[in-house]
Amino acid sequence: MAFKALAALTFAALQVTNAALIRRVTCADGNTVNNAACCSLFAVRDDIQQNLFDGGECGEEVHESLRLTFHDAIGLGSNGGGGADGSIAIFEDIETNFHANNGVDEIIDEQRPFVQRSGMTVGDFIQFAGAIGVSNCPGAPRLPVFLGRPNATAPAPDLTVPEPFDTVDSILARFADAGNFSPAEVVALLASHTIAAADHVDPTIPGTPFDSTPETFDTQFFVETQLRGTLFPGTGGNQGEVESPLQGELRLQSDSELARDERTACEWQSFVNNQQKIQNAFAAAFTKMTVLGHNVNDLIDCSELVPEPPVFTKAATLPAGLTHNDIEQACAATPFPTLATDPGPATSVAPVPPS
Ligand code: HEM
Ligand SMILES: *[C@@H]1O[C@H](CO)[C@@H](O)[C@H](O)[C@H]1NC(C)=O
C-alpha cells in the first residue's frame, strides 16, 4: 500500500515534470508555440513570404534583407552603437549616408510598411525577415529567430560596416571589435555572398552576382572566388571590385583577398563542396551576429517559426570550360578538392533580376 502510494506519487511528479518540459501554448489562430510571444509572428511570416518575397522566392528582396541584417547588427563596437537594434532603419537619414550602406535604403523602404503592421520592433523585424527569407534558398540552414530587441534610440557611428576595398587586417579587426568574431567566423559569415549580387559596386552592371548560382545557398561561391581572374570588359577597375574569371560575375576585392590570405585561405577552401559545413558554420556565426548588442538570455527564442529550407544535394563543380588548373591554390596545407567540370562551352552568368 505504502509502496503503491509512493509509486503513484512519483509517477504524478514525473508527469508534472514532463508536462513542464513539453507544455505548448496554443495561439488564437490554432498554431502551437513554446512561448506565447511567438504567436503574432505567424501572420507576419505569411505576410512577408507572400508580399515581400514574392510567394517564397530566394530573389533580390531576400538577398537585400540578408544584407540588411548584417549592416544593422555590425553597427557597434569600441566607437559605440547598439548592434542589431533597427538603427539603420530608424535613423535611415543618417546611416544610409554612410558609404558602406549604399543601396540599403531600397530594402529599408520596402520593409517599412511590413514593420508598421507587424507590431514588432525594428531590430527584431530586420533579423526575422532575414531568417525567413534565407529559408527560401535551397541548401540554406534554418536560421534562428529571437524577439525582444528594443528600438534603437541612437544611430550607429560611421565606419562599422566593412568595405570591399578594406584590407584583410582591417576587416578581421572590425569583426573582432564588433563581436569577437574569429577569422573562421568571418569566413563563415561570408557564405552569405553565395546568395548575393552587387548593384552599386559597378553601377554599369547592376544585379551582377558573386557566384553563378545566386538563388542557391550552395558552395559555388567558395569555388569561384578561388579561380584565377581574367579581366572582362565592363568589369574590374571600380573601387573594391577585382577581375572575375566568369563573364557576368563580380568578385569583391575583399572576398578575393580573404580567399587568399594565409589566415583565412584554408578555412575558405574547406567550404568547397561541403554543404554540411556551409550550413552549420553559417548558422552558428549568424546566431552570434543576429543578437549583437543584446544578451541572448533576455530574448525569446521563436526559431520554430522558420520553415525548413529546400534541400540541395548537387555537388560543387568547376564552371564549364575550366579545369583544376584554373584554381589559384592558396591554402598551403591541403590541396583543393577535385571537382567535375560543368558540361558544354563556357557560359555567361545571368544577372539577378530586379524586383
Ligand atoms: C568583409 C565583409 C563584407 C564586405 C566587404 C561586404 C561587401 C558587400 C558589397 C560591396 C556588396 C554589394 C552591394 C551592392 O553593390 O549592391 C555586398 C552584398 C551583399 N552582402 Fe556583403 N559584405 C560583407 C559581409 C557580409 C555579411 C557578413 C553578410 C551577411 C551575413 C553579407 C551579405 C550580403 C548580401 C546578402 C549581399 C547581396 C545583396 C543583394 O544582392 O542585393 N555581406 N556585400
Ligand atoms: C518600434 O518602432 C516601430 C517603427 O517605428 C514601431 O512600429 C513600433 O511600435 C516600435 N516599438 C516599440 C516597442 O516602441
mmCIF file of N, CA and C and ligand atoms in Angstrom, residues 60 62-64 66-67 69-71 102 162-164 171 175 186 189-190 192-193 195-201 210 252 254 258 282 286 289, ligand 1:
data_model
loop_
_atom_site.group_PDB
_atom_site.id
_atom_site.type_symbol
_atom_site.label_atom_id
_atom_site.label_comp_id
_atom_site.label_asym_id
_atom_site.label_seq_id
_atom_site.Cartn_x
_atom_site.Cartn_y
_atom_site.Cartn_z
ATOM 1 N N GLU A 60 15.960 38.868 -55.188
ATOM 2 C CA GLU A 60 16.548 40.159 -54.797
ATOM 3 C C GLU A 60 16.177 40.626 -53.375
ATOM 4 N N VAL A 62 15.190 38.878 -50.807
ATOM 5 C CA VAL A 62 15.812 38.031 -49.779
ATOM 6 C C VAL A 62 17.280 38.407 -49.638
ATOM 7 N N HIS A 63 17.960 38.574 -50.774
ATOM 8 C CA HIS A 63 19.377 38.935 -50.732
ATOM 9 C C HIS A 63 19.561 40.263 -49.977
ATOM 10 N N GLU A 64 18.727 41.229 -50.325
ATOM 11 C CA GLU A 64 18.842 42.547 -49.688
ATOM 12 C C GLU A 64 18.472 42.483 -48.208
ATOM 13 N N LEU A 66 18.909 39.934 -46.229
ATOM 14 C CA LEU A 66 20.032 39.321 -45.513
ATOM 15 C C LEU A 66 21.153 40.340 -45.325
ATOM 16 N N ARG A 67 21.439 41.092 -46.396
ATOM 17 C CA ARG A 67 22.487 42.122 -46.276
ATOM 18 C C ARG A 67 22.128 43.111 -45.157
ATOM 19 N N THR A 69 20.404 42.557 -42.415
ATOM 20 C CA THR A 69 20.639 42.000 -41.066
ATOM 21 C C THR A 69 22.068 42.311 -40.626
ATOM 22 N N PHE A 70 22.986 42.195 -41.582
ATOM 23 C CA PHE A 70 24.406 42.435 -41.281
ATOM 24 C C PHE A 70 24.679 43.915 -41.030
ATOM 25 N N HIS A 71 24.194 44.764 -41.925
ATOM 26 C CA HIS A 71 24.513 46.191 -41.807
ATOM 27 C C HIS A 71 23.898 46.810 -40.559
ATOM 28 N N ASN A 102 25.540 52.028 -49.050
ATOM 29 C CA ASN A 102 24.984 52.396 -50.347
ATOM 30 C C ASN A 102 23.982 51.344 -50.819
ATOM 31 N N PRO A 162 32.249 46.926 -42.938
ATOM 32 C CA PRO A 162 33.447 46.810 -43.775
ATOM 33 C C PRO A 162 33.155 47.107 -45.238
ATOM 34 N N GLU A 163 34.188 47.563 -45.940
ATOM 35 C CA GLU A 163 34.073 47.891 -47.366
ATOM 36 C C GLU A 163 34.894 46.883 -48.161
ATOM 37 N N PRO A 164 34.524 46.652 -49.430
ATOM 38 C CA PRO A 164 35.252 45.662 -50.231
ATOM 39 C C PRO A 164 36.701 46.052 -50.521
ATOM 40 N N ILE A 171 39.520 44.289 -41.935
ATOM 41 C CA ILE A 171 38.256 43.536 -41.887
ATOM 42 C C ILE A 171 38.230 42.620 -40.663
ATOM 43 N N PHE A 175 35.605 42.925 -37.332
ATOM 44 C CA PHE A 175 34.727 41.860 -36.831
ATOM 45 C C PHE A 175 35.091 41.486 -35.394
ATOM 46 N N VAL A 186 34.408 34.899 -39.601
ATOM 47 C CA VAL A 186 34.263 35.883 -40.682
ATOM 48 C C VAL A 186 34.068 35.148 -42.014
ATOM 49 N N LEU A 189 30.572 33.807 -42.158
ATOM 50 C CA LEU A 189 29.563 34.834 -42.442
ATOM 51 C C LEU A 189 29.544 35.193 -43.926
ATOM 52 N N LEU A 190 30.710 35.099 -44.569
ATOM 53 C CA LEU A 190 30.763 35.450 -45.992
ATOM 54 C C LEU A 190 30.143 34.388 -46.877
ATOM 55 N N SER A 192 27.243 34.088 -46.888
ATOM 56 C CA SER A 192 26.090 34.892 -47.338
ATOM 57 C C SER A 192 26.244 35.341 -48.783
ATOM 58 N N HIS A 193 27.478 35.538 -49.226
ATOM 59 C CA HIS A 193 27.693 36.016 -50.592
ATOM 60 C C HIS A 193 27.414 34.940 -51.643
ATOM 61 N N ILE A 195 24.407 33.934 -51.964
ATOM 62 C CA ILE A 195 23.079 34.377 -52.416
ATOM 63 C C ILE A 195 23.097 35.900 -52.526
ATOM 64 N N ALA A 196 23.967 36.402 -53.398
ATOM 65 C CA ALA A 196 24.209 37.844 -53.401
ATOM 66 C C ALA A 196 24.618 38.360 -54.768
ATOM 67 N N ALA A 197 24.317 39.625 -54.962
ATOM 68 C CA ALA A 197 24.726 40.337 -56.162
ATOM 69 C C ALA A 197 24.992 41.787 -55.794
ATOM 70 N N ALA A 198 25.692 42.482 -56.656
ATOM 71 C CA ALA A 198 26.002 43.889 -56.403
ATOM 72 C C ALA A 198 25.290 44.780 -57.411
ATOM 73 N N ASP A 199 24.683 45.839 -56.886
ATOM 74 C CA ASP A 199 24.075 46.858 -57.742
ATOM 75 C C ASP A 199 24.961 48.089 -57.860
ATOM 76 N N HIS A 200 25.746 48.335 -56.801
ATOM 77 C CA HIS A 200 26.388 49.646 -56.684
ATOM 78 C C HIS A 200 27.908 49.628 -56.777
ATOM 79 N N VAL A 201 28.501 48.439 -56.697
ATOM 80 C CA VAL A 201 29.968 48.393 -56.802
ATOM 81 C C VAL A 201 30.364 48.839 -58.206
ATOM 82 N N PHE A 210 27.787 37.293 -57.186
ATOM 83 C CA PHE A 210 29.117 36.926 -56.693
ATOM 84 C C PHE A 210 29.441 35.460 -56.972
ATOM 85 N N LEU A 252 34.322 40.687 -55.340
ATOM 86 C CA LEU A 252 34.756 41.764 -54.455
ATOM 87 C C LEU A 252 36.220 41.552 -54.108
ATOM 88 N N SER A 254 37.608 42.227 -51.372
ATOM 89 C CA SER A 254 37.711 41.652 -50.022
ATOM 90 C C SER A 254 37.528 40.132 -50.055
ATOM 91 N N LEU A 258 40.390 37.538 -48.909
ATOM 92 C CA LEU A 258 40.126 36.591 -47.815
ATOM 93 C C LEU A 258 40.316 35.154 -48.297
ATOM 94 N N PHE A 282 27.578 28.706 -41.086
ATOM 95 C CA PHE A 282 26.853 29.963 -41.295
ATOM 96 C C PHE A 282 25.794 30.147 -40.216
ATOM 97 N N PHE A 286 25.808 33.288 -37.787
ATOM 98 C CA PHE A 286 24.636 34.173 -37.855
ATOM 99 C C PHE A 286 23.968 34.274 -36.480
ATOM 100 N N MET A 289 25.750 36.849 -34.732
ATOM 101 C CA MET A 289 25.549 38.172 -35.329
ATOM 102 C C MET A 289 24.164 38.733 -35.033
HETATM 103 C C1 HEM B 1 34.079 41.709 -45.283
HETATM 104 C C2 HEM B 1 32.805 41.853 -45.089
HETATM 105 C C3 HEM B 1 31.840 42.255 -46.157
HETATM 106 C C4 HEM B 1 32.001 43.137 -47.190
HETATM 107 C C5 HEM B 1 33.219 43.979 -47.522
HETATM 108 C C6 HEM B 1 30.785 43.114 -47.959
HETATM 109 C C7 HEM B 1 30.544 43.891 -49.076
HETATM 110 C C8 HEM B 1 29.419 43.785 -49.891
HETATM 111 C C9 HEM B 1 29.179 44.586 -51.066
HETATM 112 C C10 HEM B 1 30.091 45.684 -51.589
HETATM 113 C C11 HEM B 1 28.007 44.166 -51.606
HETATM 114 C C12 HEM B 1 27.335 44.707 -52.873
HETATM 115 C C13 HEM B 1 26.335 45.789 -52.538
HETATM 116 C C14 HEM B 1 25.806 46.407 -53.832
HETATM 117 O O1 HEM B 1 26.598 46.991 -54.572
HETATM 118 O O2 HEM B 1 24.595 46.289 -54.102
HETATM 119 C C15 HEM B 1 27.504 43.117 -50.768
HETATM 120 C C16 HEM B 1 26.334 42.451 -50.975
HETATM 121 C C17 HEM B 1 25.791 41.549 -50.104
HETATM 122 N N1 HEM B 1 26.288 41.237 -48.849
HETATM 123 FE FE1 HEM B 1 28.120 41.629 -48.165
HETATM 124 N N2 HEM B 1 29.906 42.222 -47.387
HETATM 125 C C18 HEM B 1 30.500 41.698 -46.289
HETATM 126 C C19 HEM B 1 29.945 40.805 -45.393
HETATM 127 C C20 HEM B 1 28.640 40.367 -45.457
HETATM 128 C C21 HEM B 1 27.985 39.633 -44.413
HETATM 129 C C22 HEM B 1 28.618 39.248 -43.086
HETATM 130 C C23 HEM B 1 26.698 39.390 -44.851
HETATM 131 C C24 HEM B 1 25.567 38.669 -44.160
HETATM 132 C C25 HEM B 1 25.717 37.815 -43.175
HETATM 133 C C26 HEM B 1 26.594 39.944 -46.182
HETATM 134 C C27 HEM B 1 25.511 39.823 -47.004
HETATM 135 C C28 HEM B 1 25.422 40.351 -48.279
HETATM 136 C C29 HEM B 1 24.342 40.041 -49.190
HETATM 137 C C30 HEM B 1 23.225 39.038 -48.963
HETATM 138 C C31 HEM B 1 24.569 40.816 -50.335
HETATM 139 C C32 HEM B 1 23.724 40.866 -51.604
HETATM 140 C C33 HEM B 1 22.699 41.953 -51.613
HETATM 141 C C34 HEM B 1 21.879 41.919 -52.904
HETATM 142 O O3 HEM B 1 22.046 41.003 -53.716
HETATM 143 O O4 HEM B 1 21.068 42.831 -53.092
HETATM 144 N N3 HEM B 1 27.779 40.542 -46.503
HETATM 145 N N4 HEM B 1 28.373 42.912 -49.730
#
